[in-house]
PDB file of C-alpha atoms and ligand atoms in Angstrom:
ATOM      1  CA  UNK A   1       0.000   0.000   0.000  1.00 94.00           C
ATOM      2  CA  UNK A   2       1.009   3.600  -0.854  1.00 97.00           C
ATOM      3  CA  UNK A   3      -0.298   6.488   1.578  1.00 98.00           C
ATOM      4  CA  UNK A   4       0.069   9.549  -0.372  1.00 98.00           C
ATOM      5  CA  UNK A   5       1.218  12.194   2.692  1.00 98.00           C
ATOM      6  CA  UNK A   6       1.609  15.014   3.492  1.00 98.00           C
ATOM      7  CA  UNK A   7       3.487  15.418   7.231  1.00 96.00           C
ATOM      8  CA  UNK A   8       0.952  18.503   8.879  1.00 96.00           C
ATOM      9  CA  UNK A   9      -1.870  16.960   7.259  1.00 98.00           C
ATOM     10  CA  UNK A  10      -4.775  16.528   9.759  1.00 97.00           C
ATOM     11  CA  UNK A  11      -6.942  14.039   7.810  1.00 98.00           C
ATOM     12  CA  UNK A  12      -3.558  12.160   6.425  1.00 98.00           C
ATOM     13  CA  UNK A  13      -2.506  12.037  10.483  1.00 98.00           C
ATOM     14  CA  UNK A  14      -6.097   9.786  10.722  1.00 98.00           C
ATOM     15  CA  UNK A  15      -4.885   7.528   8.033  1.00 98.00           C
ATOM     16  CA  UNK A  16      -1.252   7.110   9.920  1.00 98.00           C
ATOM     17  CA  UNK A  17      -3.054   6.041  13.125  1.00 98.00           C
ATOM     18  CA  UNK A  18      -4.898   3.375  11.898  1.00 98.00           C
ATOM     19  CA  UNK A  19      -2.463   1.621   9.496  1.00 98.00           C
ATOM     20  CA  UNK A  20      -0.534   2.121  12.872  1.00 98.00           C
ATOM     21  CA  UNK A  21      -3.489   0.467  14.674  1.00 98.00           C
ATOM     22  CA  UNK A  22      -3.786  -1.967  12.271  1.00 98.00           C
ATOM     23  CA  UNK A  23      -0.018  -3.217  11.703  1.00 98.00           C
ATOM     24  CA  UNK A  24       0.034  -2.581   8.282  1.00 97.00           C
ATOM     25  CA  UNK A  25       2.927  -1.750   6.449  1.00 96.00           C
ATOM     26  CA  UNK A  26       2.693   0.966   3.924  1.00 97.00           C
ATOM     27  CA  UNK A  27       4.792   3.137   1.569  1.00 97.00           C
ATOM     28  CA  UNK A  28       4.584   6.897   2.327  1.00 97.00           C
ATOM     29  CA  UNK A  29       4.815   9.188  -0.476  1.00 98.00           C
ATOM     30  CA  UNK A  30       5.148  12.510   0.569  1.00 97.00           C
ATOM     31  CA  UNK A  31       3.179  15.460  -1.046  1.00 97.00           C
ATOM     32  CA  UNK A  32       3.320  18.789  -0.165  1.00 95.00           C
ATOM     33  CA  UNK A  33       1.030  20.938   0.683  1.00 96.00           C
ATOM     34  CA  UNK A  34       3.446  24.227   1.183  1.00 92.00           C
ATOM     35  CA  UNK A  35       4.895  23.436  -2.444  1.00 93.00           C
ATOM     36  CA  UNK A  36       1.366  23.493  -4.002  1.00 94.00           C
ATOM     37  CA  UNK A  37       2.252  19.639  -5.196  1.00 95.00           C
ATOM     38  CA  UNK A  38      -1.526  18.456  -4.317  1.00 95.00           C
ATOM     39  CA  UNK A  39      -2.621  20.434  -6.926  1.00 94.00           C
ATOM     40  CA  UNK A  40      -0.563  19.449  -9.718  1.00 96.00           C
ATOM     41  CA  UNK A  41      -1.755  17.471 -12.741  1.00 96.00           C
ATOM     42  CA  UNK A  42       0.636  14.241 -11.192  1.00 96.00           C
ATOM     43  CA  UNK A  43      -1.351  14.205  -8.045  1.00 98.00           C
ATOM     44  CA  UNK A  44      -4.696  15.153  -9.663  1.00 97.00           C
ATOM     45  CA  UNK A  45      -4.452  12.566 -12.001  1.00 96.00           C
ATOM     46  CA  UNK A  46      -4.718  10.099  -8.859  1.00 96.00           C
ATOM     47  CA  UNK A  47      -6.878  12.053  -7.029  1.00 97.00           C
ATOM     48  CA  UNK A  48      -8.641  14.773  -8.691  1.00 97.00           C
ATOM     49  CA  UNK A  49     -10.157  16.428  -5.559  1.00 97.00           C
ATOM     50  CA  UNK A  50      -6.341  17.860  -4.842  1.00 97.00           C
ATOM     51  CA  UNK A  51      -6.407  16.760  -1.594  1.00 98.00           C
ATOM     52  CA  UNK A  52      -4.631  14.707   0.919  1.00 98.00           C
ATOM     53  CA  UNK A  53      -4.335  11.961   1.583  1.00 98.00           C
ATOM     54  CA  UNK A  54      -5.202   9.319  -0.829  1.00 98.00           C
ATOM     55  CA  UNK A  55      -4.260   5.303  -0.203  1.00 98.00           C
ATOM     56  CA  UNK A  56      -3.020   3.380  -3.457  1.00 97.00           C
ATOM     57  CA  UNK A  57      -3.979  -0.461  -3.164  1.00 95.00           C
ATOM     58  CA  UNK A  58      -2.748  -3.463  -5.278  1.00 88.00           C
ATOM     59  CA  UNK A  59      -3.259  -6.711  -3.584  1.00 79.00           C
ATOM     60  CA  UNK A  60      -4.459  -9.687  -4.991  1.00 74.00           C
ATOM     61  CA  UNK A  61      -7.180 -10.095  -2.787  1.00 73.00           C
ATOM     62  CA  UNK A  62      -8.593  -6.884  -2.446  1.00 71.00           C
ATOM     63  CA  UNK A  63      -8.179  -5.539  -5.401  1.00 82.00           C
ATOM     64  CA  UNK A  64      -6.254  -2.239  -7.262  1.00 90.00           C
ATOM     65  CA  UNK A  65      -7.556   1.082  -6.914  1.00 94.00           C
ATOM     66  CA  UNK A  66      -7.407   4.212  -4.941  1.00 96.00           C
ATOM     67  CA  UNK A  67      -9.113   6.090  -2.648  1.00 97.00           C
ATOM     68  CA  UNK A  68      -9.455   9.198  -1.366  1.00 98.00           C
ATOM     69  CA  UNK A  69     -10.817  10.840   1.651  1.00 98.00           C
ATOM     70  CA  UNK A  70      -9.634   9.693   5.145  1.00 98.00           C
ATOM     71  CA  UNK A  71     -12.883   8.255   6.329  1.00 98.00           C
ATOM     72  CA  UNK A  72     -13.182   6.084   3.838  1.00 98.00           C
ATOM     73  CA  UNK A  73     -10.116   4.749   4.117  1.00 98.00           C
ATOM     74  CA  UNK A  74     -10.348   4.246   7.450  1.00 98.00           C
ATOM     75  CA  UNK A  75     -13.771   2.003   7.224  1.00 97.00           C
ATOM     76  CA  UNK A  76     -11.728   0.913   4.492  1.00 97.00           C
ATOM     77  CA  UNK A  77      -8.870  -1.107   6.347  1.00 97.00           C
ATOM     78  CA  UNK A  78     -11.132  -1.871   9.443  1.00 98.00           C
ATOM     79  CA  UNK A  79     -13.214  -3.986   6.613  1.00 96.00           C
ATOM     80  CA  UNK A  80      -9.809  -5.358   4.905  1.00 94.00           C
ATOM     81  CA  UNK A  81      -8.452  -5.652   8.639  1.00 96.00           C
ATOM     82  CA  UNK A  82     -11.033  -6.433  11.295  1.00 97.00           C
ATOM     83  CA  UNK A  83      -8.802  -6.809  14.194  1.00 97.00           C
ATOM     84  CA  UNK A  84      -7.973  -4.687  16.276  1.00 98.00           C
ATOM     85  CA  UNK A  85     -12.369  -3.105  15.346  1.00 98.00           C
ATOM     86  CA  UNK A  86     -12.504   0.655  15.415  1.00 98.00           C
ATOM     87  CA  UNK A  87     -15.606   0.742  15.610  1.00 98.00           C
ATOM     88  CA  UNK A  88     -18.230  -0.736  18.312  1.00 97.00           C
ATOM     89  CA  UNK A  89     -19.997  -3.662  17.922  1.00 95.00           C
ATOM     90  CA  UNK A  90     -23.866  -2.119  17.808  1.00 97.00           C
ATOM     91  CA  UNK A  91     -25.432  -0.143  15.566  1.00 98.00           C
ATOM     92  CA  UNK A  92     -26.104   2.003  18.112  1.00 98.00           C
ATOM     93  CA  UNK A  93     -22.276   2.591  19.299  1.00 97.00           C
ATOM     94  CA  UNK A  94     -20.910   2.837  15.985  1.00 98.00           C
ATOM     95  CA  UNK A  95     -23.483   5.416  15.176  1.00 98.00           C
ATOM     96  CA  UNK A  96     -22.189   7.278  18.340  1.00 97.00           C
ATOM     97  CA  UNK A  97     -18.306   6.616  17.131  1.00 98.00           C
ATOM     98  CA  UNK A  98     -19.079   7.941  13.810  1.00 98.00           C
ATOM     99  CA  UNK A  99     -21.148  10.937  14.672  1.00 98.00           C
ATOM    100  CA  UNK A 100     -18.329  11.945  16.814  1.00 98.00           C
ATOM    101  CA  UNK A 101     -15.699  10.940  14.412  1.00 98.00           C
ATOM    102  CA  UNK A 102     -17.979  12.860  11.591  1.00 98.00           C
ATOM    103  CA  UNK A 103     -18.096  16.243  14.075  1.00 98.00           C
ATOM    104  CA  UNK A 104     -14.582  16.481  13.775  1.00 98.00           C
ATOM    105  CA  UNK A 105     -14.152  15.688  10.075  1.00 98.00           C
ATOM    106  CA  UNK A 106     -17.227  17.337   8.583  1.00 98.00           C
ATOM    107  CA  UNK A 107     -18.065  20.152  10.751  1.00 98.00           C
ATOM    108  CA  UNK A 108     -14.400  21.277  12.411  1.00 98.00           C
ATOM    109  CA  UNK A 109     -12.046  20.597   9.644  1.00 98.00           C
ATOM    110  CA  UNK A 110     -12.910  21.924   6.380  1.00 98.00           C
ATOM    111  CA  UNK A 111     -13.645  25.417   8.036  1.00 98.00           C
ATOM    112  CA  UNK A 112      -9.349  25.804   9.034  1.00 97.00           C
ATOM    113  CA  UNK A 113      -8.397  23.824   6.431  1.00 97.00           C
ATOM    114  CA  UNK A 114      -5.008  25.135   4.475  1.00 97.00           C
ATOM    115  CA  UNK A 115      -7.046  26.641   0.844  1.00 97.00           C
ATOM    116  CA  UNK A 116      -9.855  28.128   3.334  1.00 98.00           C
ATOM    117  CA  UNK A 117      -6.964  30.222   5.045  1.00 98.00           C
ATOM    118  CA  UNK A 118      -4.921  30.673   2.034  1.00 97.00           C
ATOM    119  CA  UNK A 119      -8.892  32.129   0.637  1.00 98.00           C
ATOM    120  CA  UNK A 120      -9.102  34.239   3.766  1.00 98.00           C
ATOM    121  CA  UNK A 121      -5.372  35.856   3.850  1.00 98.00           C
ATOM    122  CA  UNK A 122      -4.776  35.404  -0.046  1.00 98.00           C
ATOM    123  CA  UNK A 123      -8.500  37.036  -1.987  1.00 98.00           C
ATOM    124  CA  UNK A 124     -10.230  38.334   1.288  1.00 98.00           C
ATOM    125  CA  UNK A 125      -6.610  39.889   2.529  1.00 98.00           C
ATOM    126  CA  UNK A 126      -7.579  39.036   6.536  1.00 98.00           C
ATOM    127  CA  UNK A 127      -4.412  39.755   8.789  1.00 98.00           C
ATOM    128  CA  UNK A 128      -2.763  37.189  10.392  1.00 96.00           C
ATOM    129  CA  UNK A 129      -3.980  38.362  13.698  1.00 97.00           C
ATOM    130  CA  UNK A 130      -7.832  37.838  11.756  1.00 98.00           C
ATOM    131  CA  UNK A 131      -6.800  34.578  10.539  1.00 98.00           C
ATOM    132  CA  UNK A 132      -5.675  32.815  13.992  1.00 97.00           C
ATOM    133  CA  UNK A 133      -9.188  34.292  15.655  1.00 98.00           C
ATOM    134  CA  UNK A 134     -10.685  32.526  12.881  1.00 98.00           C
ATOM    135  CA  UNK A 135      -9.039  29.388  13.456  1.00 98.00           C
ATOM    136  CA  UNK A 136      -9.388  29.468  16.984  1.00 98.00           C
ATOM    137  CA  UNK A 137     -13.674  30.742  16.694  1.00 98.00           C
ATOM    138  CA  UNK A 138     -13.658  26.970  14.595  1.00 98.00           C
ATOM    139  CA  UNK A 139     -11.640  25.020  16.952  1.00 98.00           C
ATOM    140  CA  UNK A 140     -13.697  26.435  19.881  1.00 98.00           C
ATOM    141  CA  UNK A 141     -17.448  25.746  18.413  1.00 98.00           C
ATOM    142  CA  UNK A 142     -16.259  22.002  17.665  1.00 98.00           C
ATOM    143  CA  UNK A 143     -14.108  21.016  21.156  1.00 98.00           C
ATOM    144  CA  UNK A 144     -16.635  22.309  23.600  1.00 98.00           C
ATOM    145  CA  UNK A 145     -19.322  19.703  22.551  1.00 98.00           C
ATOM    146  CA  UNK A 146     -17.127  17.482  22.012  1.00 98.00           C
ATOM    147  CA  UNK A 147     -15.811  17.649  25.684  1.00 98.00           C
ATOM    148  CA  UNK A 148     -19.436  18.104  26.529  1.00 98.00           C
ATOM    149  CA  UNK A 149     -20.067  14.726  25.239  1.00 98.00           C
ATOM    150  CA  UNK A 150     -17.490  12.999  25.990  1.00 98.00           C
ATOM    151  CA  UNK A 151     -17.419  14.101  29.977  1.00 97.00           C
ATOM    152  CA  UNK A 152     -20.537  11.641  30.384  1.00 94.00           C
ATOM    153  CA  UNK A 153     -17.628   9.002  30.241  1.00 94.00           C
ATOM    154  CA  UNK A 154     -14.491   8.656  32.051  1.00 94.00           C
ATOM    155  CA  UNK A 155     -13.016   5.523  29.867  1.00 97.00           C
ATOM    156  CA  UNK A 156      -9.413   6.637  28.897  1.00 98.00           C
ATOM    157  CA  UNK A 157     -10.327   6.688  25.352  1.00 98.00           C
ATOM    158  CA  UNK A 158     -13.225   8.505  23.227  1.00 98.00           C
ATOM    159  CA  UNK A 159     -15.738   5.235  23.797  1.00 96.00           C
ATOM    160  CA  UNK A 160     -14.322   2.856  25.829  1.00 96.00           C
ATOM    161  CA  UNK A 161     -10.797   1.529  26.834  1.00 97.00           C
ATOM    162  CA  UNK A 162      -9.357   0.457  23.260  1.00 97.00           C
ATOM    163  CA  UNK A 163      -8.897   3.660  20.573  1.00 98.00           C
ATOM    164  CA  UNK A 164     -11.251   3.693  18.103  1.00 98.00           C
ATOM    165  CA  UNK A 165     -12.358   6.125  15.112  1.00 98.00           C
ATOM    166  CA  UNK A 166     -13.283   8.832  17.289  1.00 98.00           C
ATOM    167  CA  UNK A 167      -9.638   9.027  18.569  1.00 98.00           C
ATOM    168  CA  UNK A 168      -8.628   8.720  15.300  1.00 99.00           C
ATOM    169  CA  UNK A 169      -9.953  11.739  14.122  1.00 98.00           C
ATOM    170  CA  UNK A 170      -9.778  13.509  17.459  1.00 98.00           C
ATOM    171  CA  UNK A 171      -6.111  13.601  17.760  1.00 98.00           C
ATOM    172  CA  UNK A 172      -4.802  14.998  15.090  1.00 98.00           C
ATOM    173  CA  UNK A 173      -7.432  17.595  15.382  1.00 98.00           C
ATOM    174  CA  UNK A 174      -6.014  18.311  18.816  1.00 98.00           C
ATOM    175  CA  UNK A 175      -2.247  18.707  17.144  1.00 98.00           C
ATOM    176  CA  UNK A 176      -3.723  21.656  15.301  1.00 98.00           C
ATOM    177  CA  UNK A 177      -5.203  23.356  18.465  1.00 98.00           C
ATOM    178  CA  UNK A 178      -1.441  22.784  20.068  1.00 97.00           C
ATOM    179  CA  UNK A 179      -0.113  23.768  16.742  1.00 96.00           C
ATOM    180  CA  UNK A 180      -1.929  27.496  16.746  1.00 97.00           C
ATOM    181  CA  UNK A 181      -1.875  27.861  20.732  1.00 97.00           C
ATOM    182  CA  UNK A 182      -5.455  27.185  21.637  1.00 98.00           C
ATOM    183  CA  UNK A 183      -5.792  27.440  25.545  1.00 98.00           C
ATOM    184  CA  UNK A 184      -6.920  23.445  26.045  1.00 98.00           C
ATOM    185  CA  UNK A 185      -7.889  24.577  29.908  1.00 98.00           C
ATOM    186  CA  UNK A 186     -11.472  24.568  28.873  1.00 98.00           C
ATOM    187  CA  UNK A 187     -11.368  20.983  27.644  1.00 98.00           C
ATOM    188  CA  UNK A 188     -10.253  18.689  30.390  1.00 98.00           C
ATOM    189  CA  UNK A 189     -12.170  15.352  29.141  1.00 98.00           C
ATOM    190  CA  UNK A 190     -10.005  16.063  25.473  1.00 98.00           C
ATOM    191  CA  UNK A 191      -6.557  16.414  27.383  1.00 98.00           C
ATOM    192  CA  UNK A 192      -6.912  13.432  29.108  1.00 98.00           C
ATOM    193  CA  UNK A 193      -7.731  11.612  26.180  1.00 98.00           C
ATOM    194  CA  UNK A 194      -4.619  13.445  23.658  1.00 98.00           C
ATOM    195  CA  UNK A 195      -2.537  12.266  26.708  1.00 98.00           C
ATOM    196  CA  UNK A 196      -4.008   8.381  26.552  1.00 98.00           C
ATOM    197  CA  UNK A 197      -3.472   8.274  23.073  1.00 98.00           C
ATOM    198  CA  UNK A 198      -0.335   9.476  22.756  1.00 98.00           C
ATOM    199  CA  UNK A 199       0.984   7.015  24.864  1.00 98.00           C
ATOM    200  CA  UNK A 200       0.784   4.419  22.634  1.00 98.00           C
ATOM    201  CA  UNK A 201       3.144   3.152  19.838  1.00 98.00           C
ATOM    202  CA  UNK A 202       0.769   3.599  17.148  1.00 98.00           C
ATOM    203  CA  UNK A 203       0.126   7.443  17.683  1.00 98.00           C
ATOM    204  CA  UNK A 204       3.688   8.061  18.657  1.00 98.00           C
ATOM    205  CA  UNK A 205       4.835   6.930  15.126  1.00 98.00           C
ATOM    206  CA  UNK A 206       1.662   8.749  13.189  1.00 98.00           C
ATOM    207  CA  UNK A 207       2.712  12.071  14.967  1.00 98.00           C
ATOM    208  CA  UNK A 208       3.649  14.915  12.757  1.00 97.00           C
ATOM    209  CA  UNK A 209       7.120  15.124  14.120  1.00 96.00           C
ATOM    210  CA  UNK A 210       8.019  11.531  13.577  1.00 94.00           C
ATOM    211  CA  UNK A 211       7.587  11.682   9.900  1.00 92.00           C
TER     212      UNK A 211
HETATM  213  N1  LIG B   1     -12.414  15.226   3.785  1.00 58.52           N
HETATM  214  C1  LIG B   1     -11.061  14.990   3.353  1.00 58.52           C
HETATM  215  C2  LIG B   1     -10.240  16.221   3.625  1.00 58.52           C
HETATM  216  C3  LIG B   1      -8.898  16.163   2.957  1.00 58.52           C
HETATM  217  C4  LIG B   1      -8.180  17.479   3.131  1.00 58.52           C
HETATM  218  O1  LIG B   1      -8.795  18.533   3.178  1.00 58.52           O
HETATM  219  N2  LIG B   1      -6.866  17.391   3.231  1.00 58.52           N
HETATM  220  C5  LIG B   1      -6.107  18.594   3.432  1.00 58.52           C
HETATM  221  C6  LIG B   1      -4.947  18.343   4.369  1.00 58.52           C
HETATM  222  S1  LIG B   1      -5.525  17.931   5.984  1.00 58.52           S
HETATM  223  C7  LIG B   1      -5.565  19.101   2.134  1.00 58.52           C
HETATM  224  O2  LIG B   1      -5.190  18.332   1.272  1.00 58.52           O
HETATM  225  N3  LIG B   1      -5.538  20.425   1.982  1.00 58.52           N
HETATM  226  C8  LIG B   1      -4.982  21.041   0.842  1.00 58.52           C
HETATM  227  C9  LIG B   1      -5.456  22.457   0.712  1.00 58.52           C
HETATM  228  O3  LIG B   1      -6.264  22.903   1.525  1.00 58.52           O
HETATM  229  O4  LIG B   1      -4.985  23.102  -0.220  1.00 58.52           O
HETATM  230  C10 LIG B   1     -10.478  13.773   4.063  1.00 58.52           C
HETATM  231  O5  LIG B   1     -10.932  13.473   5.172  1.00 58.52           O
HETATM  232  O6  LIG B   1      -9.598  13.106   3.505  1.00 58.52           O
END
């Protein structure tokens, strides 16, 4: 398998963790985002949304192809690689898992995501000073219901005492509040849960800096 990478990328971070989780070796091709190489005809031509990251499969038994968007991926290998699940066994938990996963994907993400800034600095000419009260207003509306949620527990992970897809998402999301100084004192529950995760092997290795 080839993970095409970029090292800062939130949604590629996901990916990392669970081939991490999973134990599966992969080839990381790097493509980066500050050198505008995600939007170049190569990279398009794999994976025309410009976007990373995308996962290039060609195994016998499941196939040739690729795929794009980190999610998908994600449901992708847990269906290719069952054990260890990262999702819960009901419907009813992995609804919860993904709605969680999905708040952090869907609703937080795209709204600080690198061509959204580049939009706001770049053709809207925000300062810098604009742009980091923009990231943080984004970060802010999705963390407090997440630790809202999340408080009802006090398992060390998102839902329960394995990591899941919740955690998968949740991290790297929590990188980028480190990475652009959000005060985490609000979010107790989501500390305690960065710091269980990032005890383990297979966030260690996904983490930006160890790329
Ligand atoms: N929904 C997509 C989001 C992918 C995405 O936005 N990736 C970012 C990096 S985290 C990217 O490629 N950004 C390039 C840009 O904004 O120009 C996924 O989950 O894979």
């Amino acid at each position: 398998m080839k993970l095409y990478d970029y090292v800062r990328s939130s949604a590629a971070y996901r990916v990392r963790i669970a081939l991490n989780l999973k134990g599966v070796v992969y080839e990381a091709i790097p493509i980066s985002l500050l050198d505008g190489i995600h939007q170049g005809d190569s990279y398009r031509a794999l994976n025309p949304t410009g976007l990373v990251p995308s996962l290039a499969i060609d195994d016998q038994g499941s196939g040739k192809g690729i795929i794009g968007q980190s999610l998908a991926i994600i449901e992708y290998l847990d269906e290719c690689y069952p054990e260890p699940a990262l999702l819960p066994a009901t419907p009813l938990e992995r609804a919860r898992v993904r709605a969680l996963a999905l708040q952090v994907a869907c609703d937080m993400h795209p709204l600080n995501n690198l061509r959204v800034l580049k939009y706001l600095t770049g053709e809207l000419g925000i300062s810098e000073a604009q742009k980091t009260a923009w990231y943080h207003h984004w970060l802010k509306q999705g963390l407090a219901p997440l630790e809202q949620q999340l408080s009802a527990s006090d398992t060390p992970f998102c839902c329960g005492d394995t990591p899941g897809l919740a955690d998968i998402c949740l991290i790297p999301q929590l990188y980028n509040a480190h990475r652009f100084k959000l005060d985490m004192n609000p979010y107790p529950r989501l500390v305690a849960i960065d710091r269980a995760c990032n005890r383990l092997e297979a966030f260690q290795r996904a983490h930006p800096d160890q790329q």
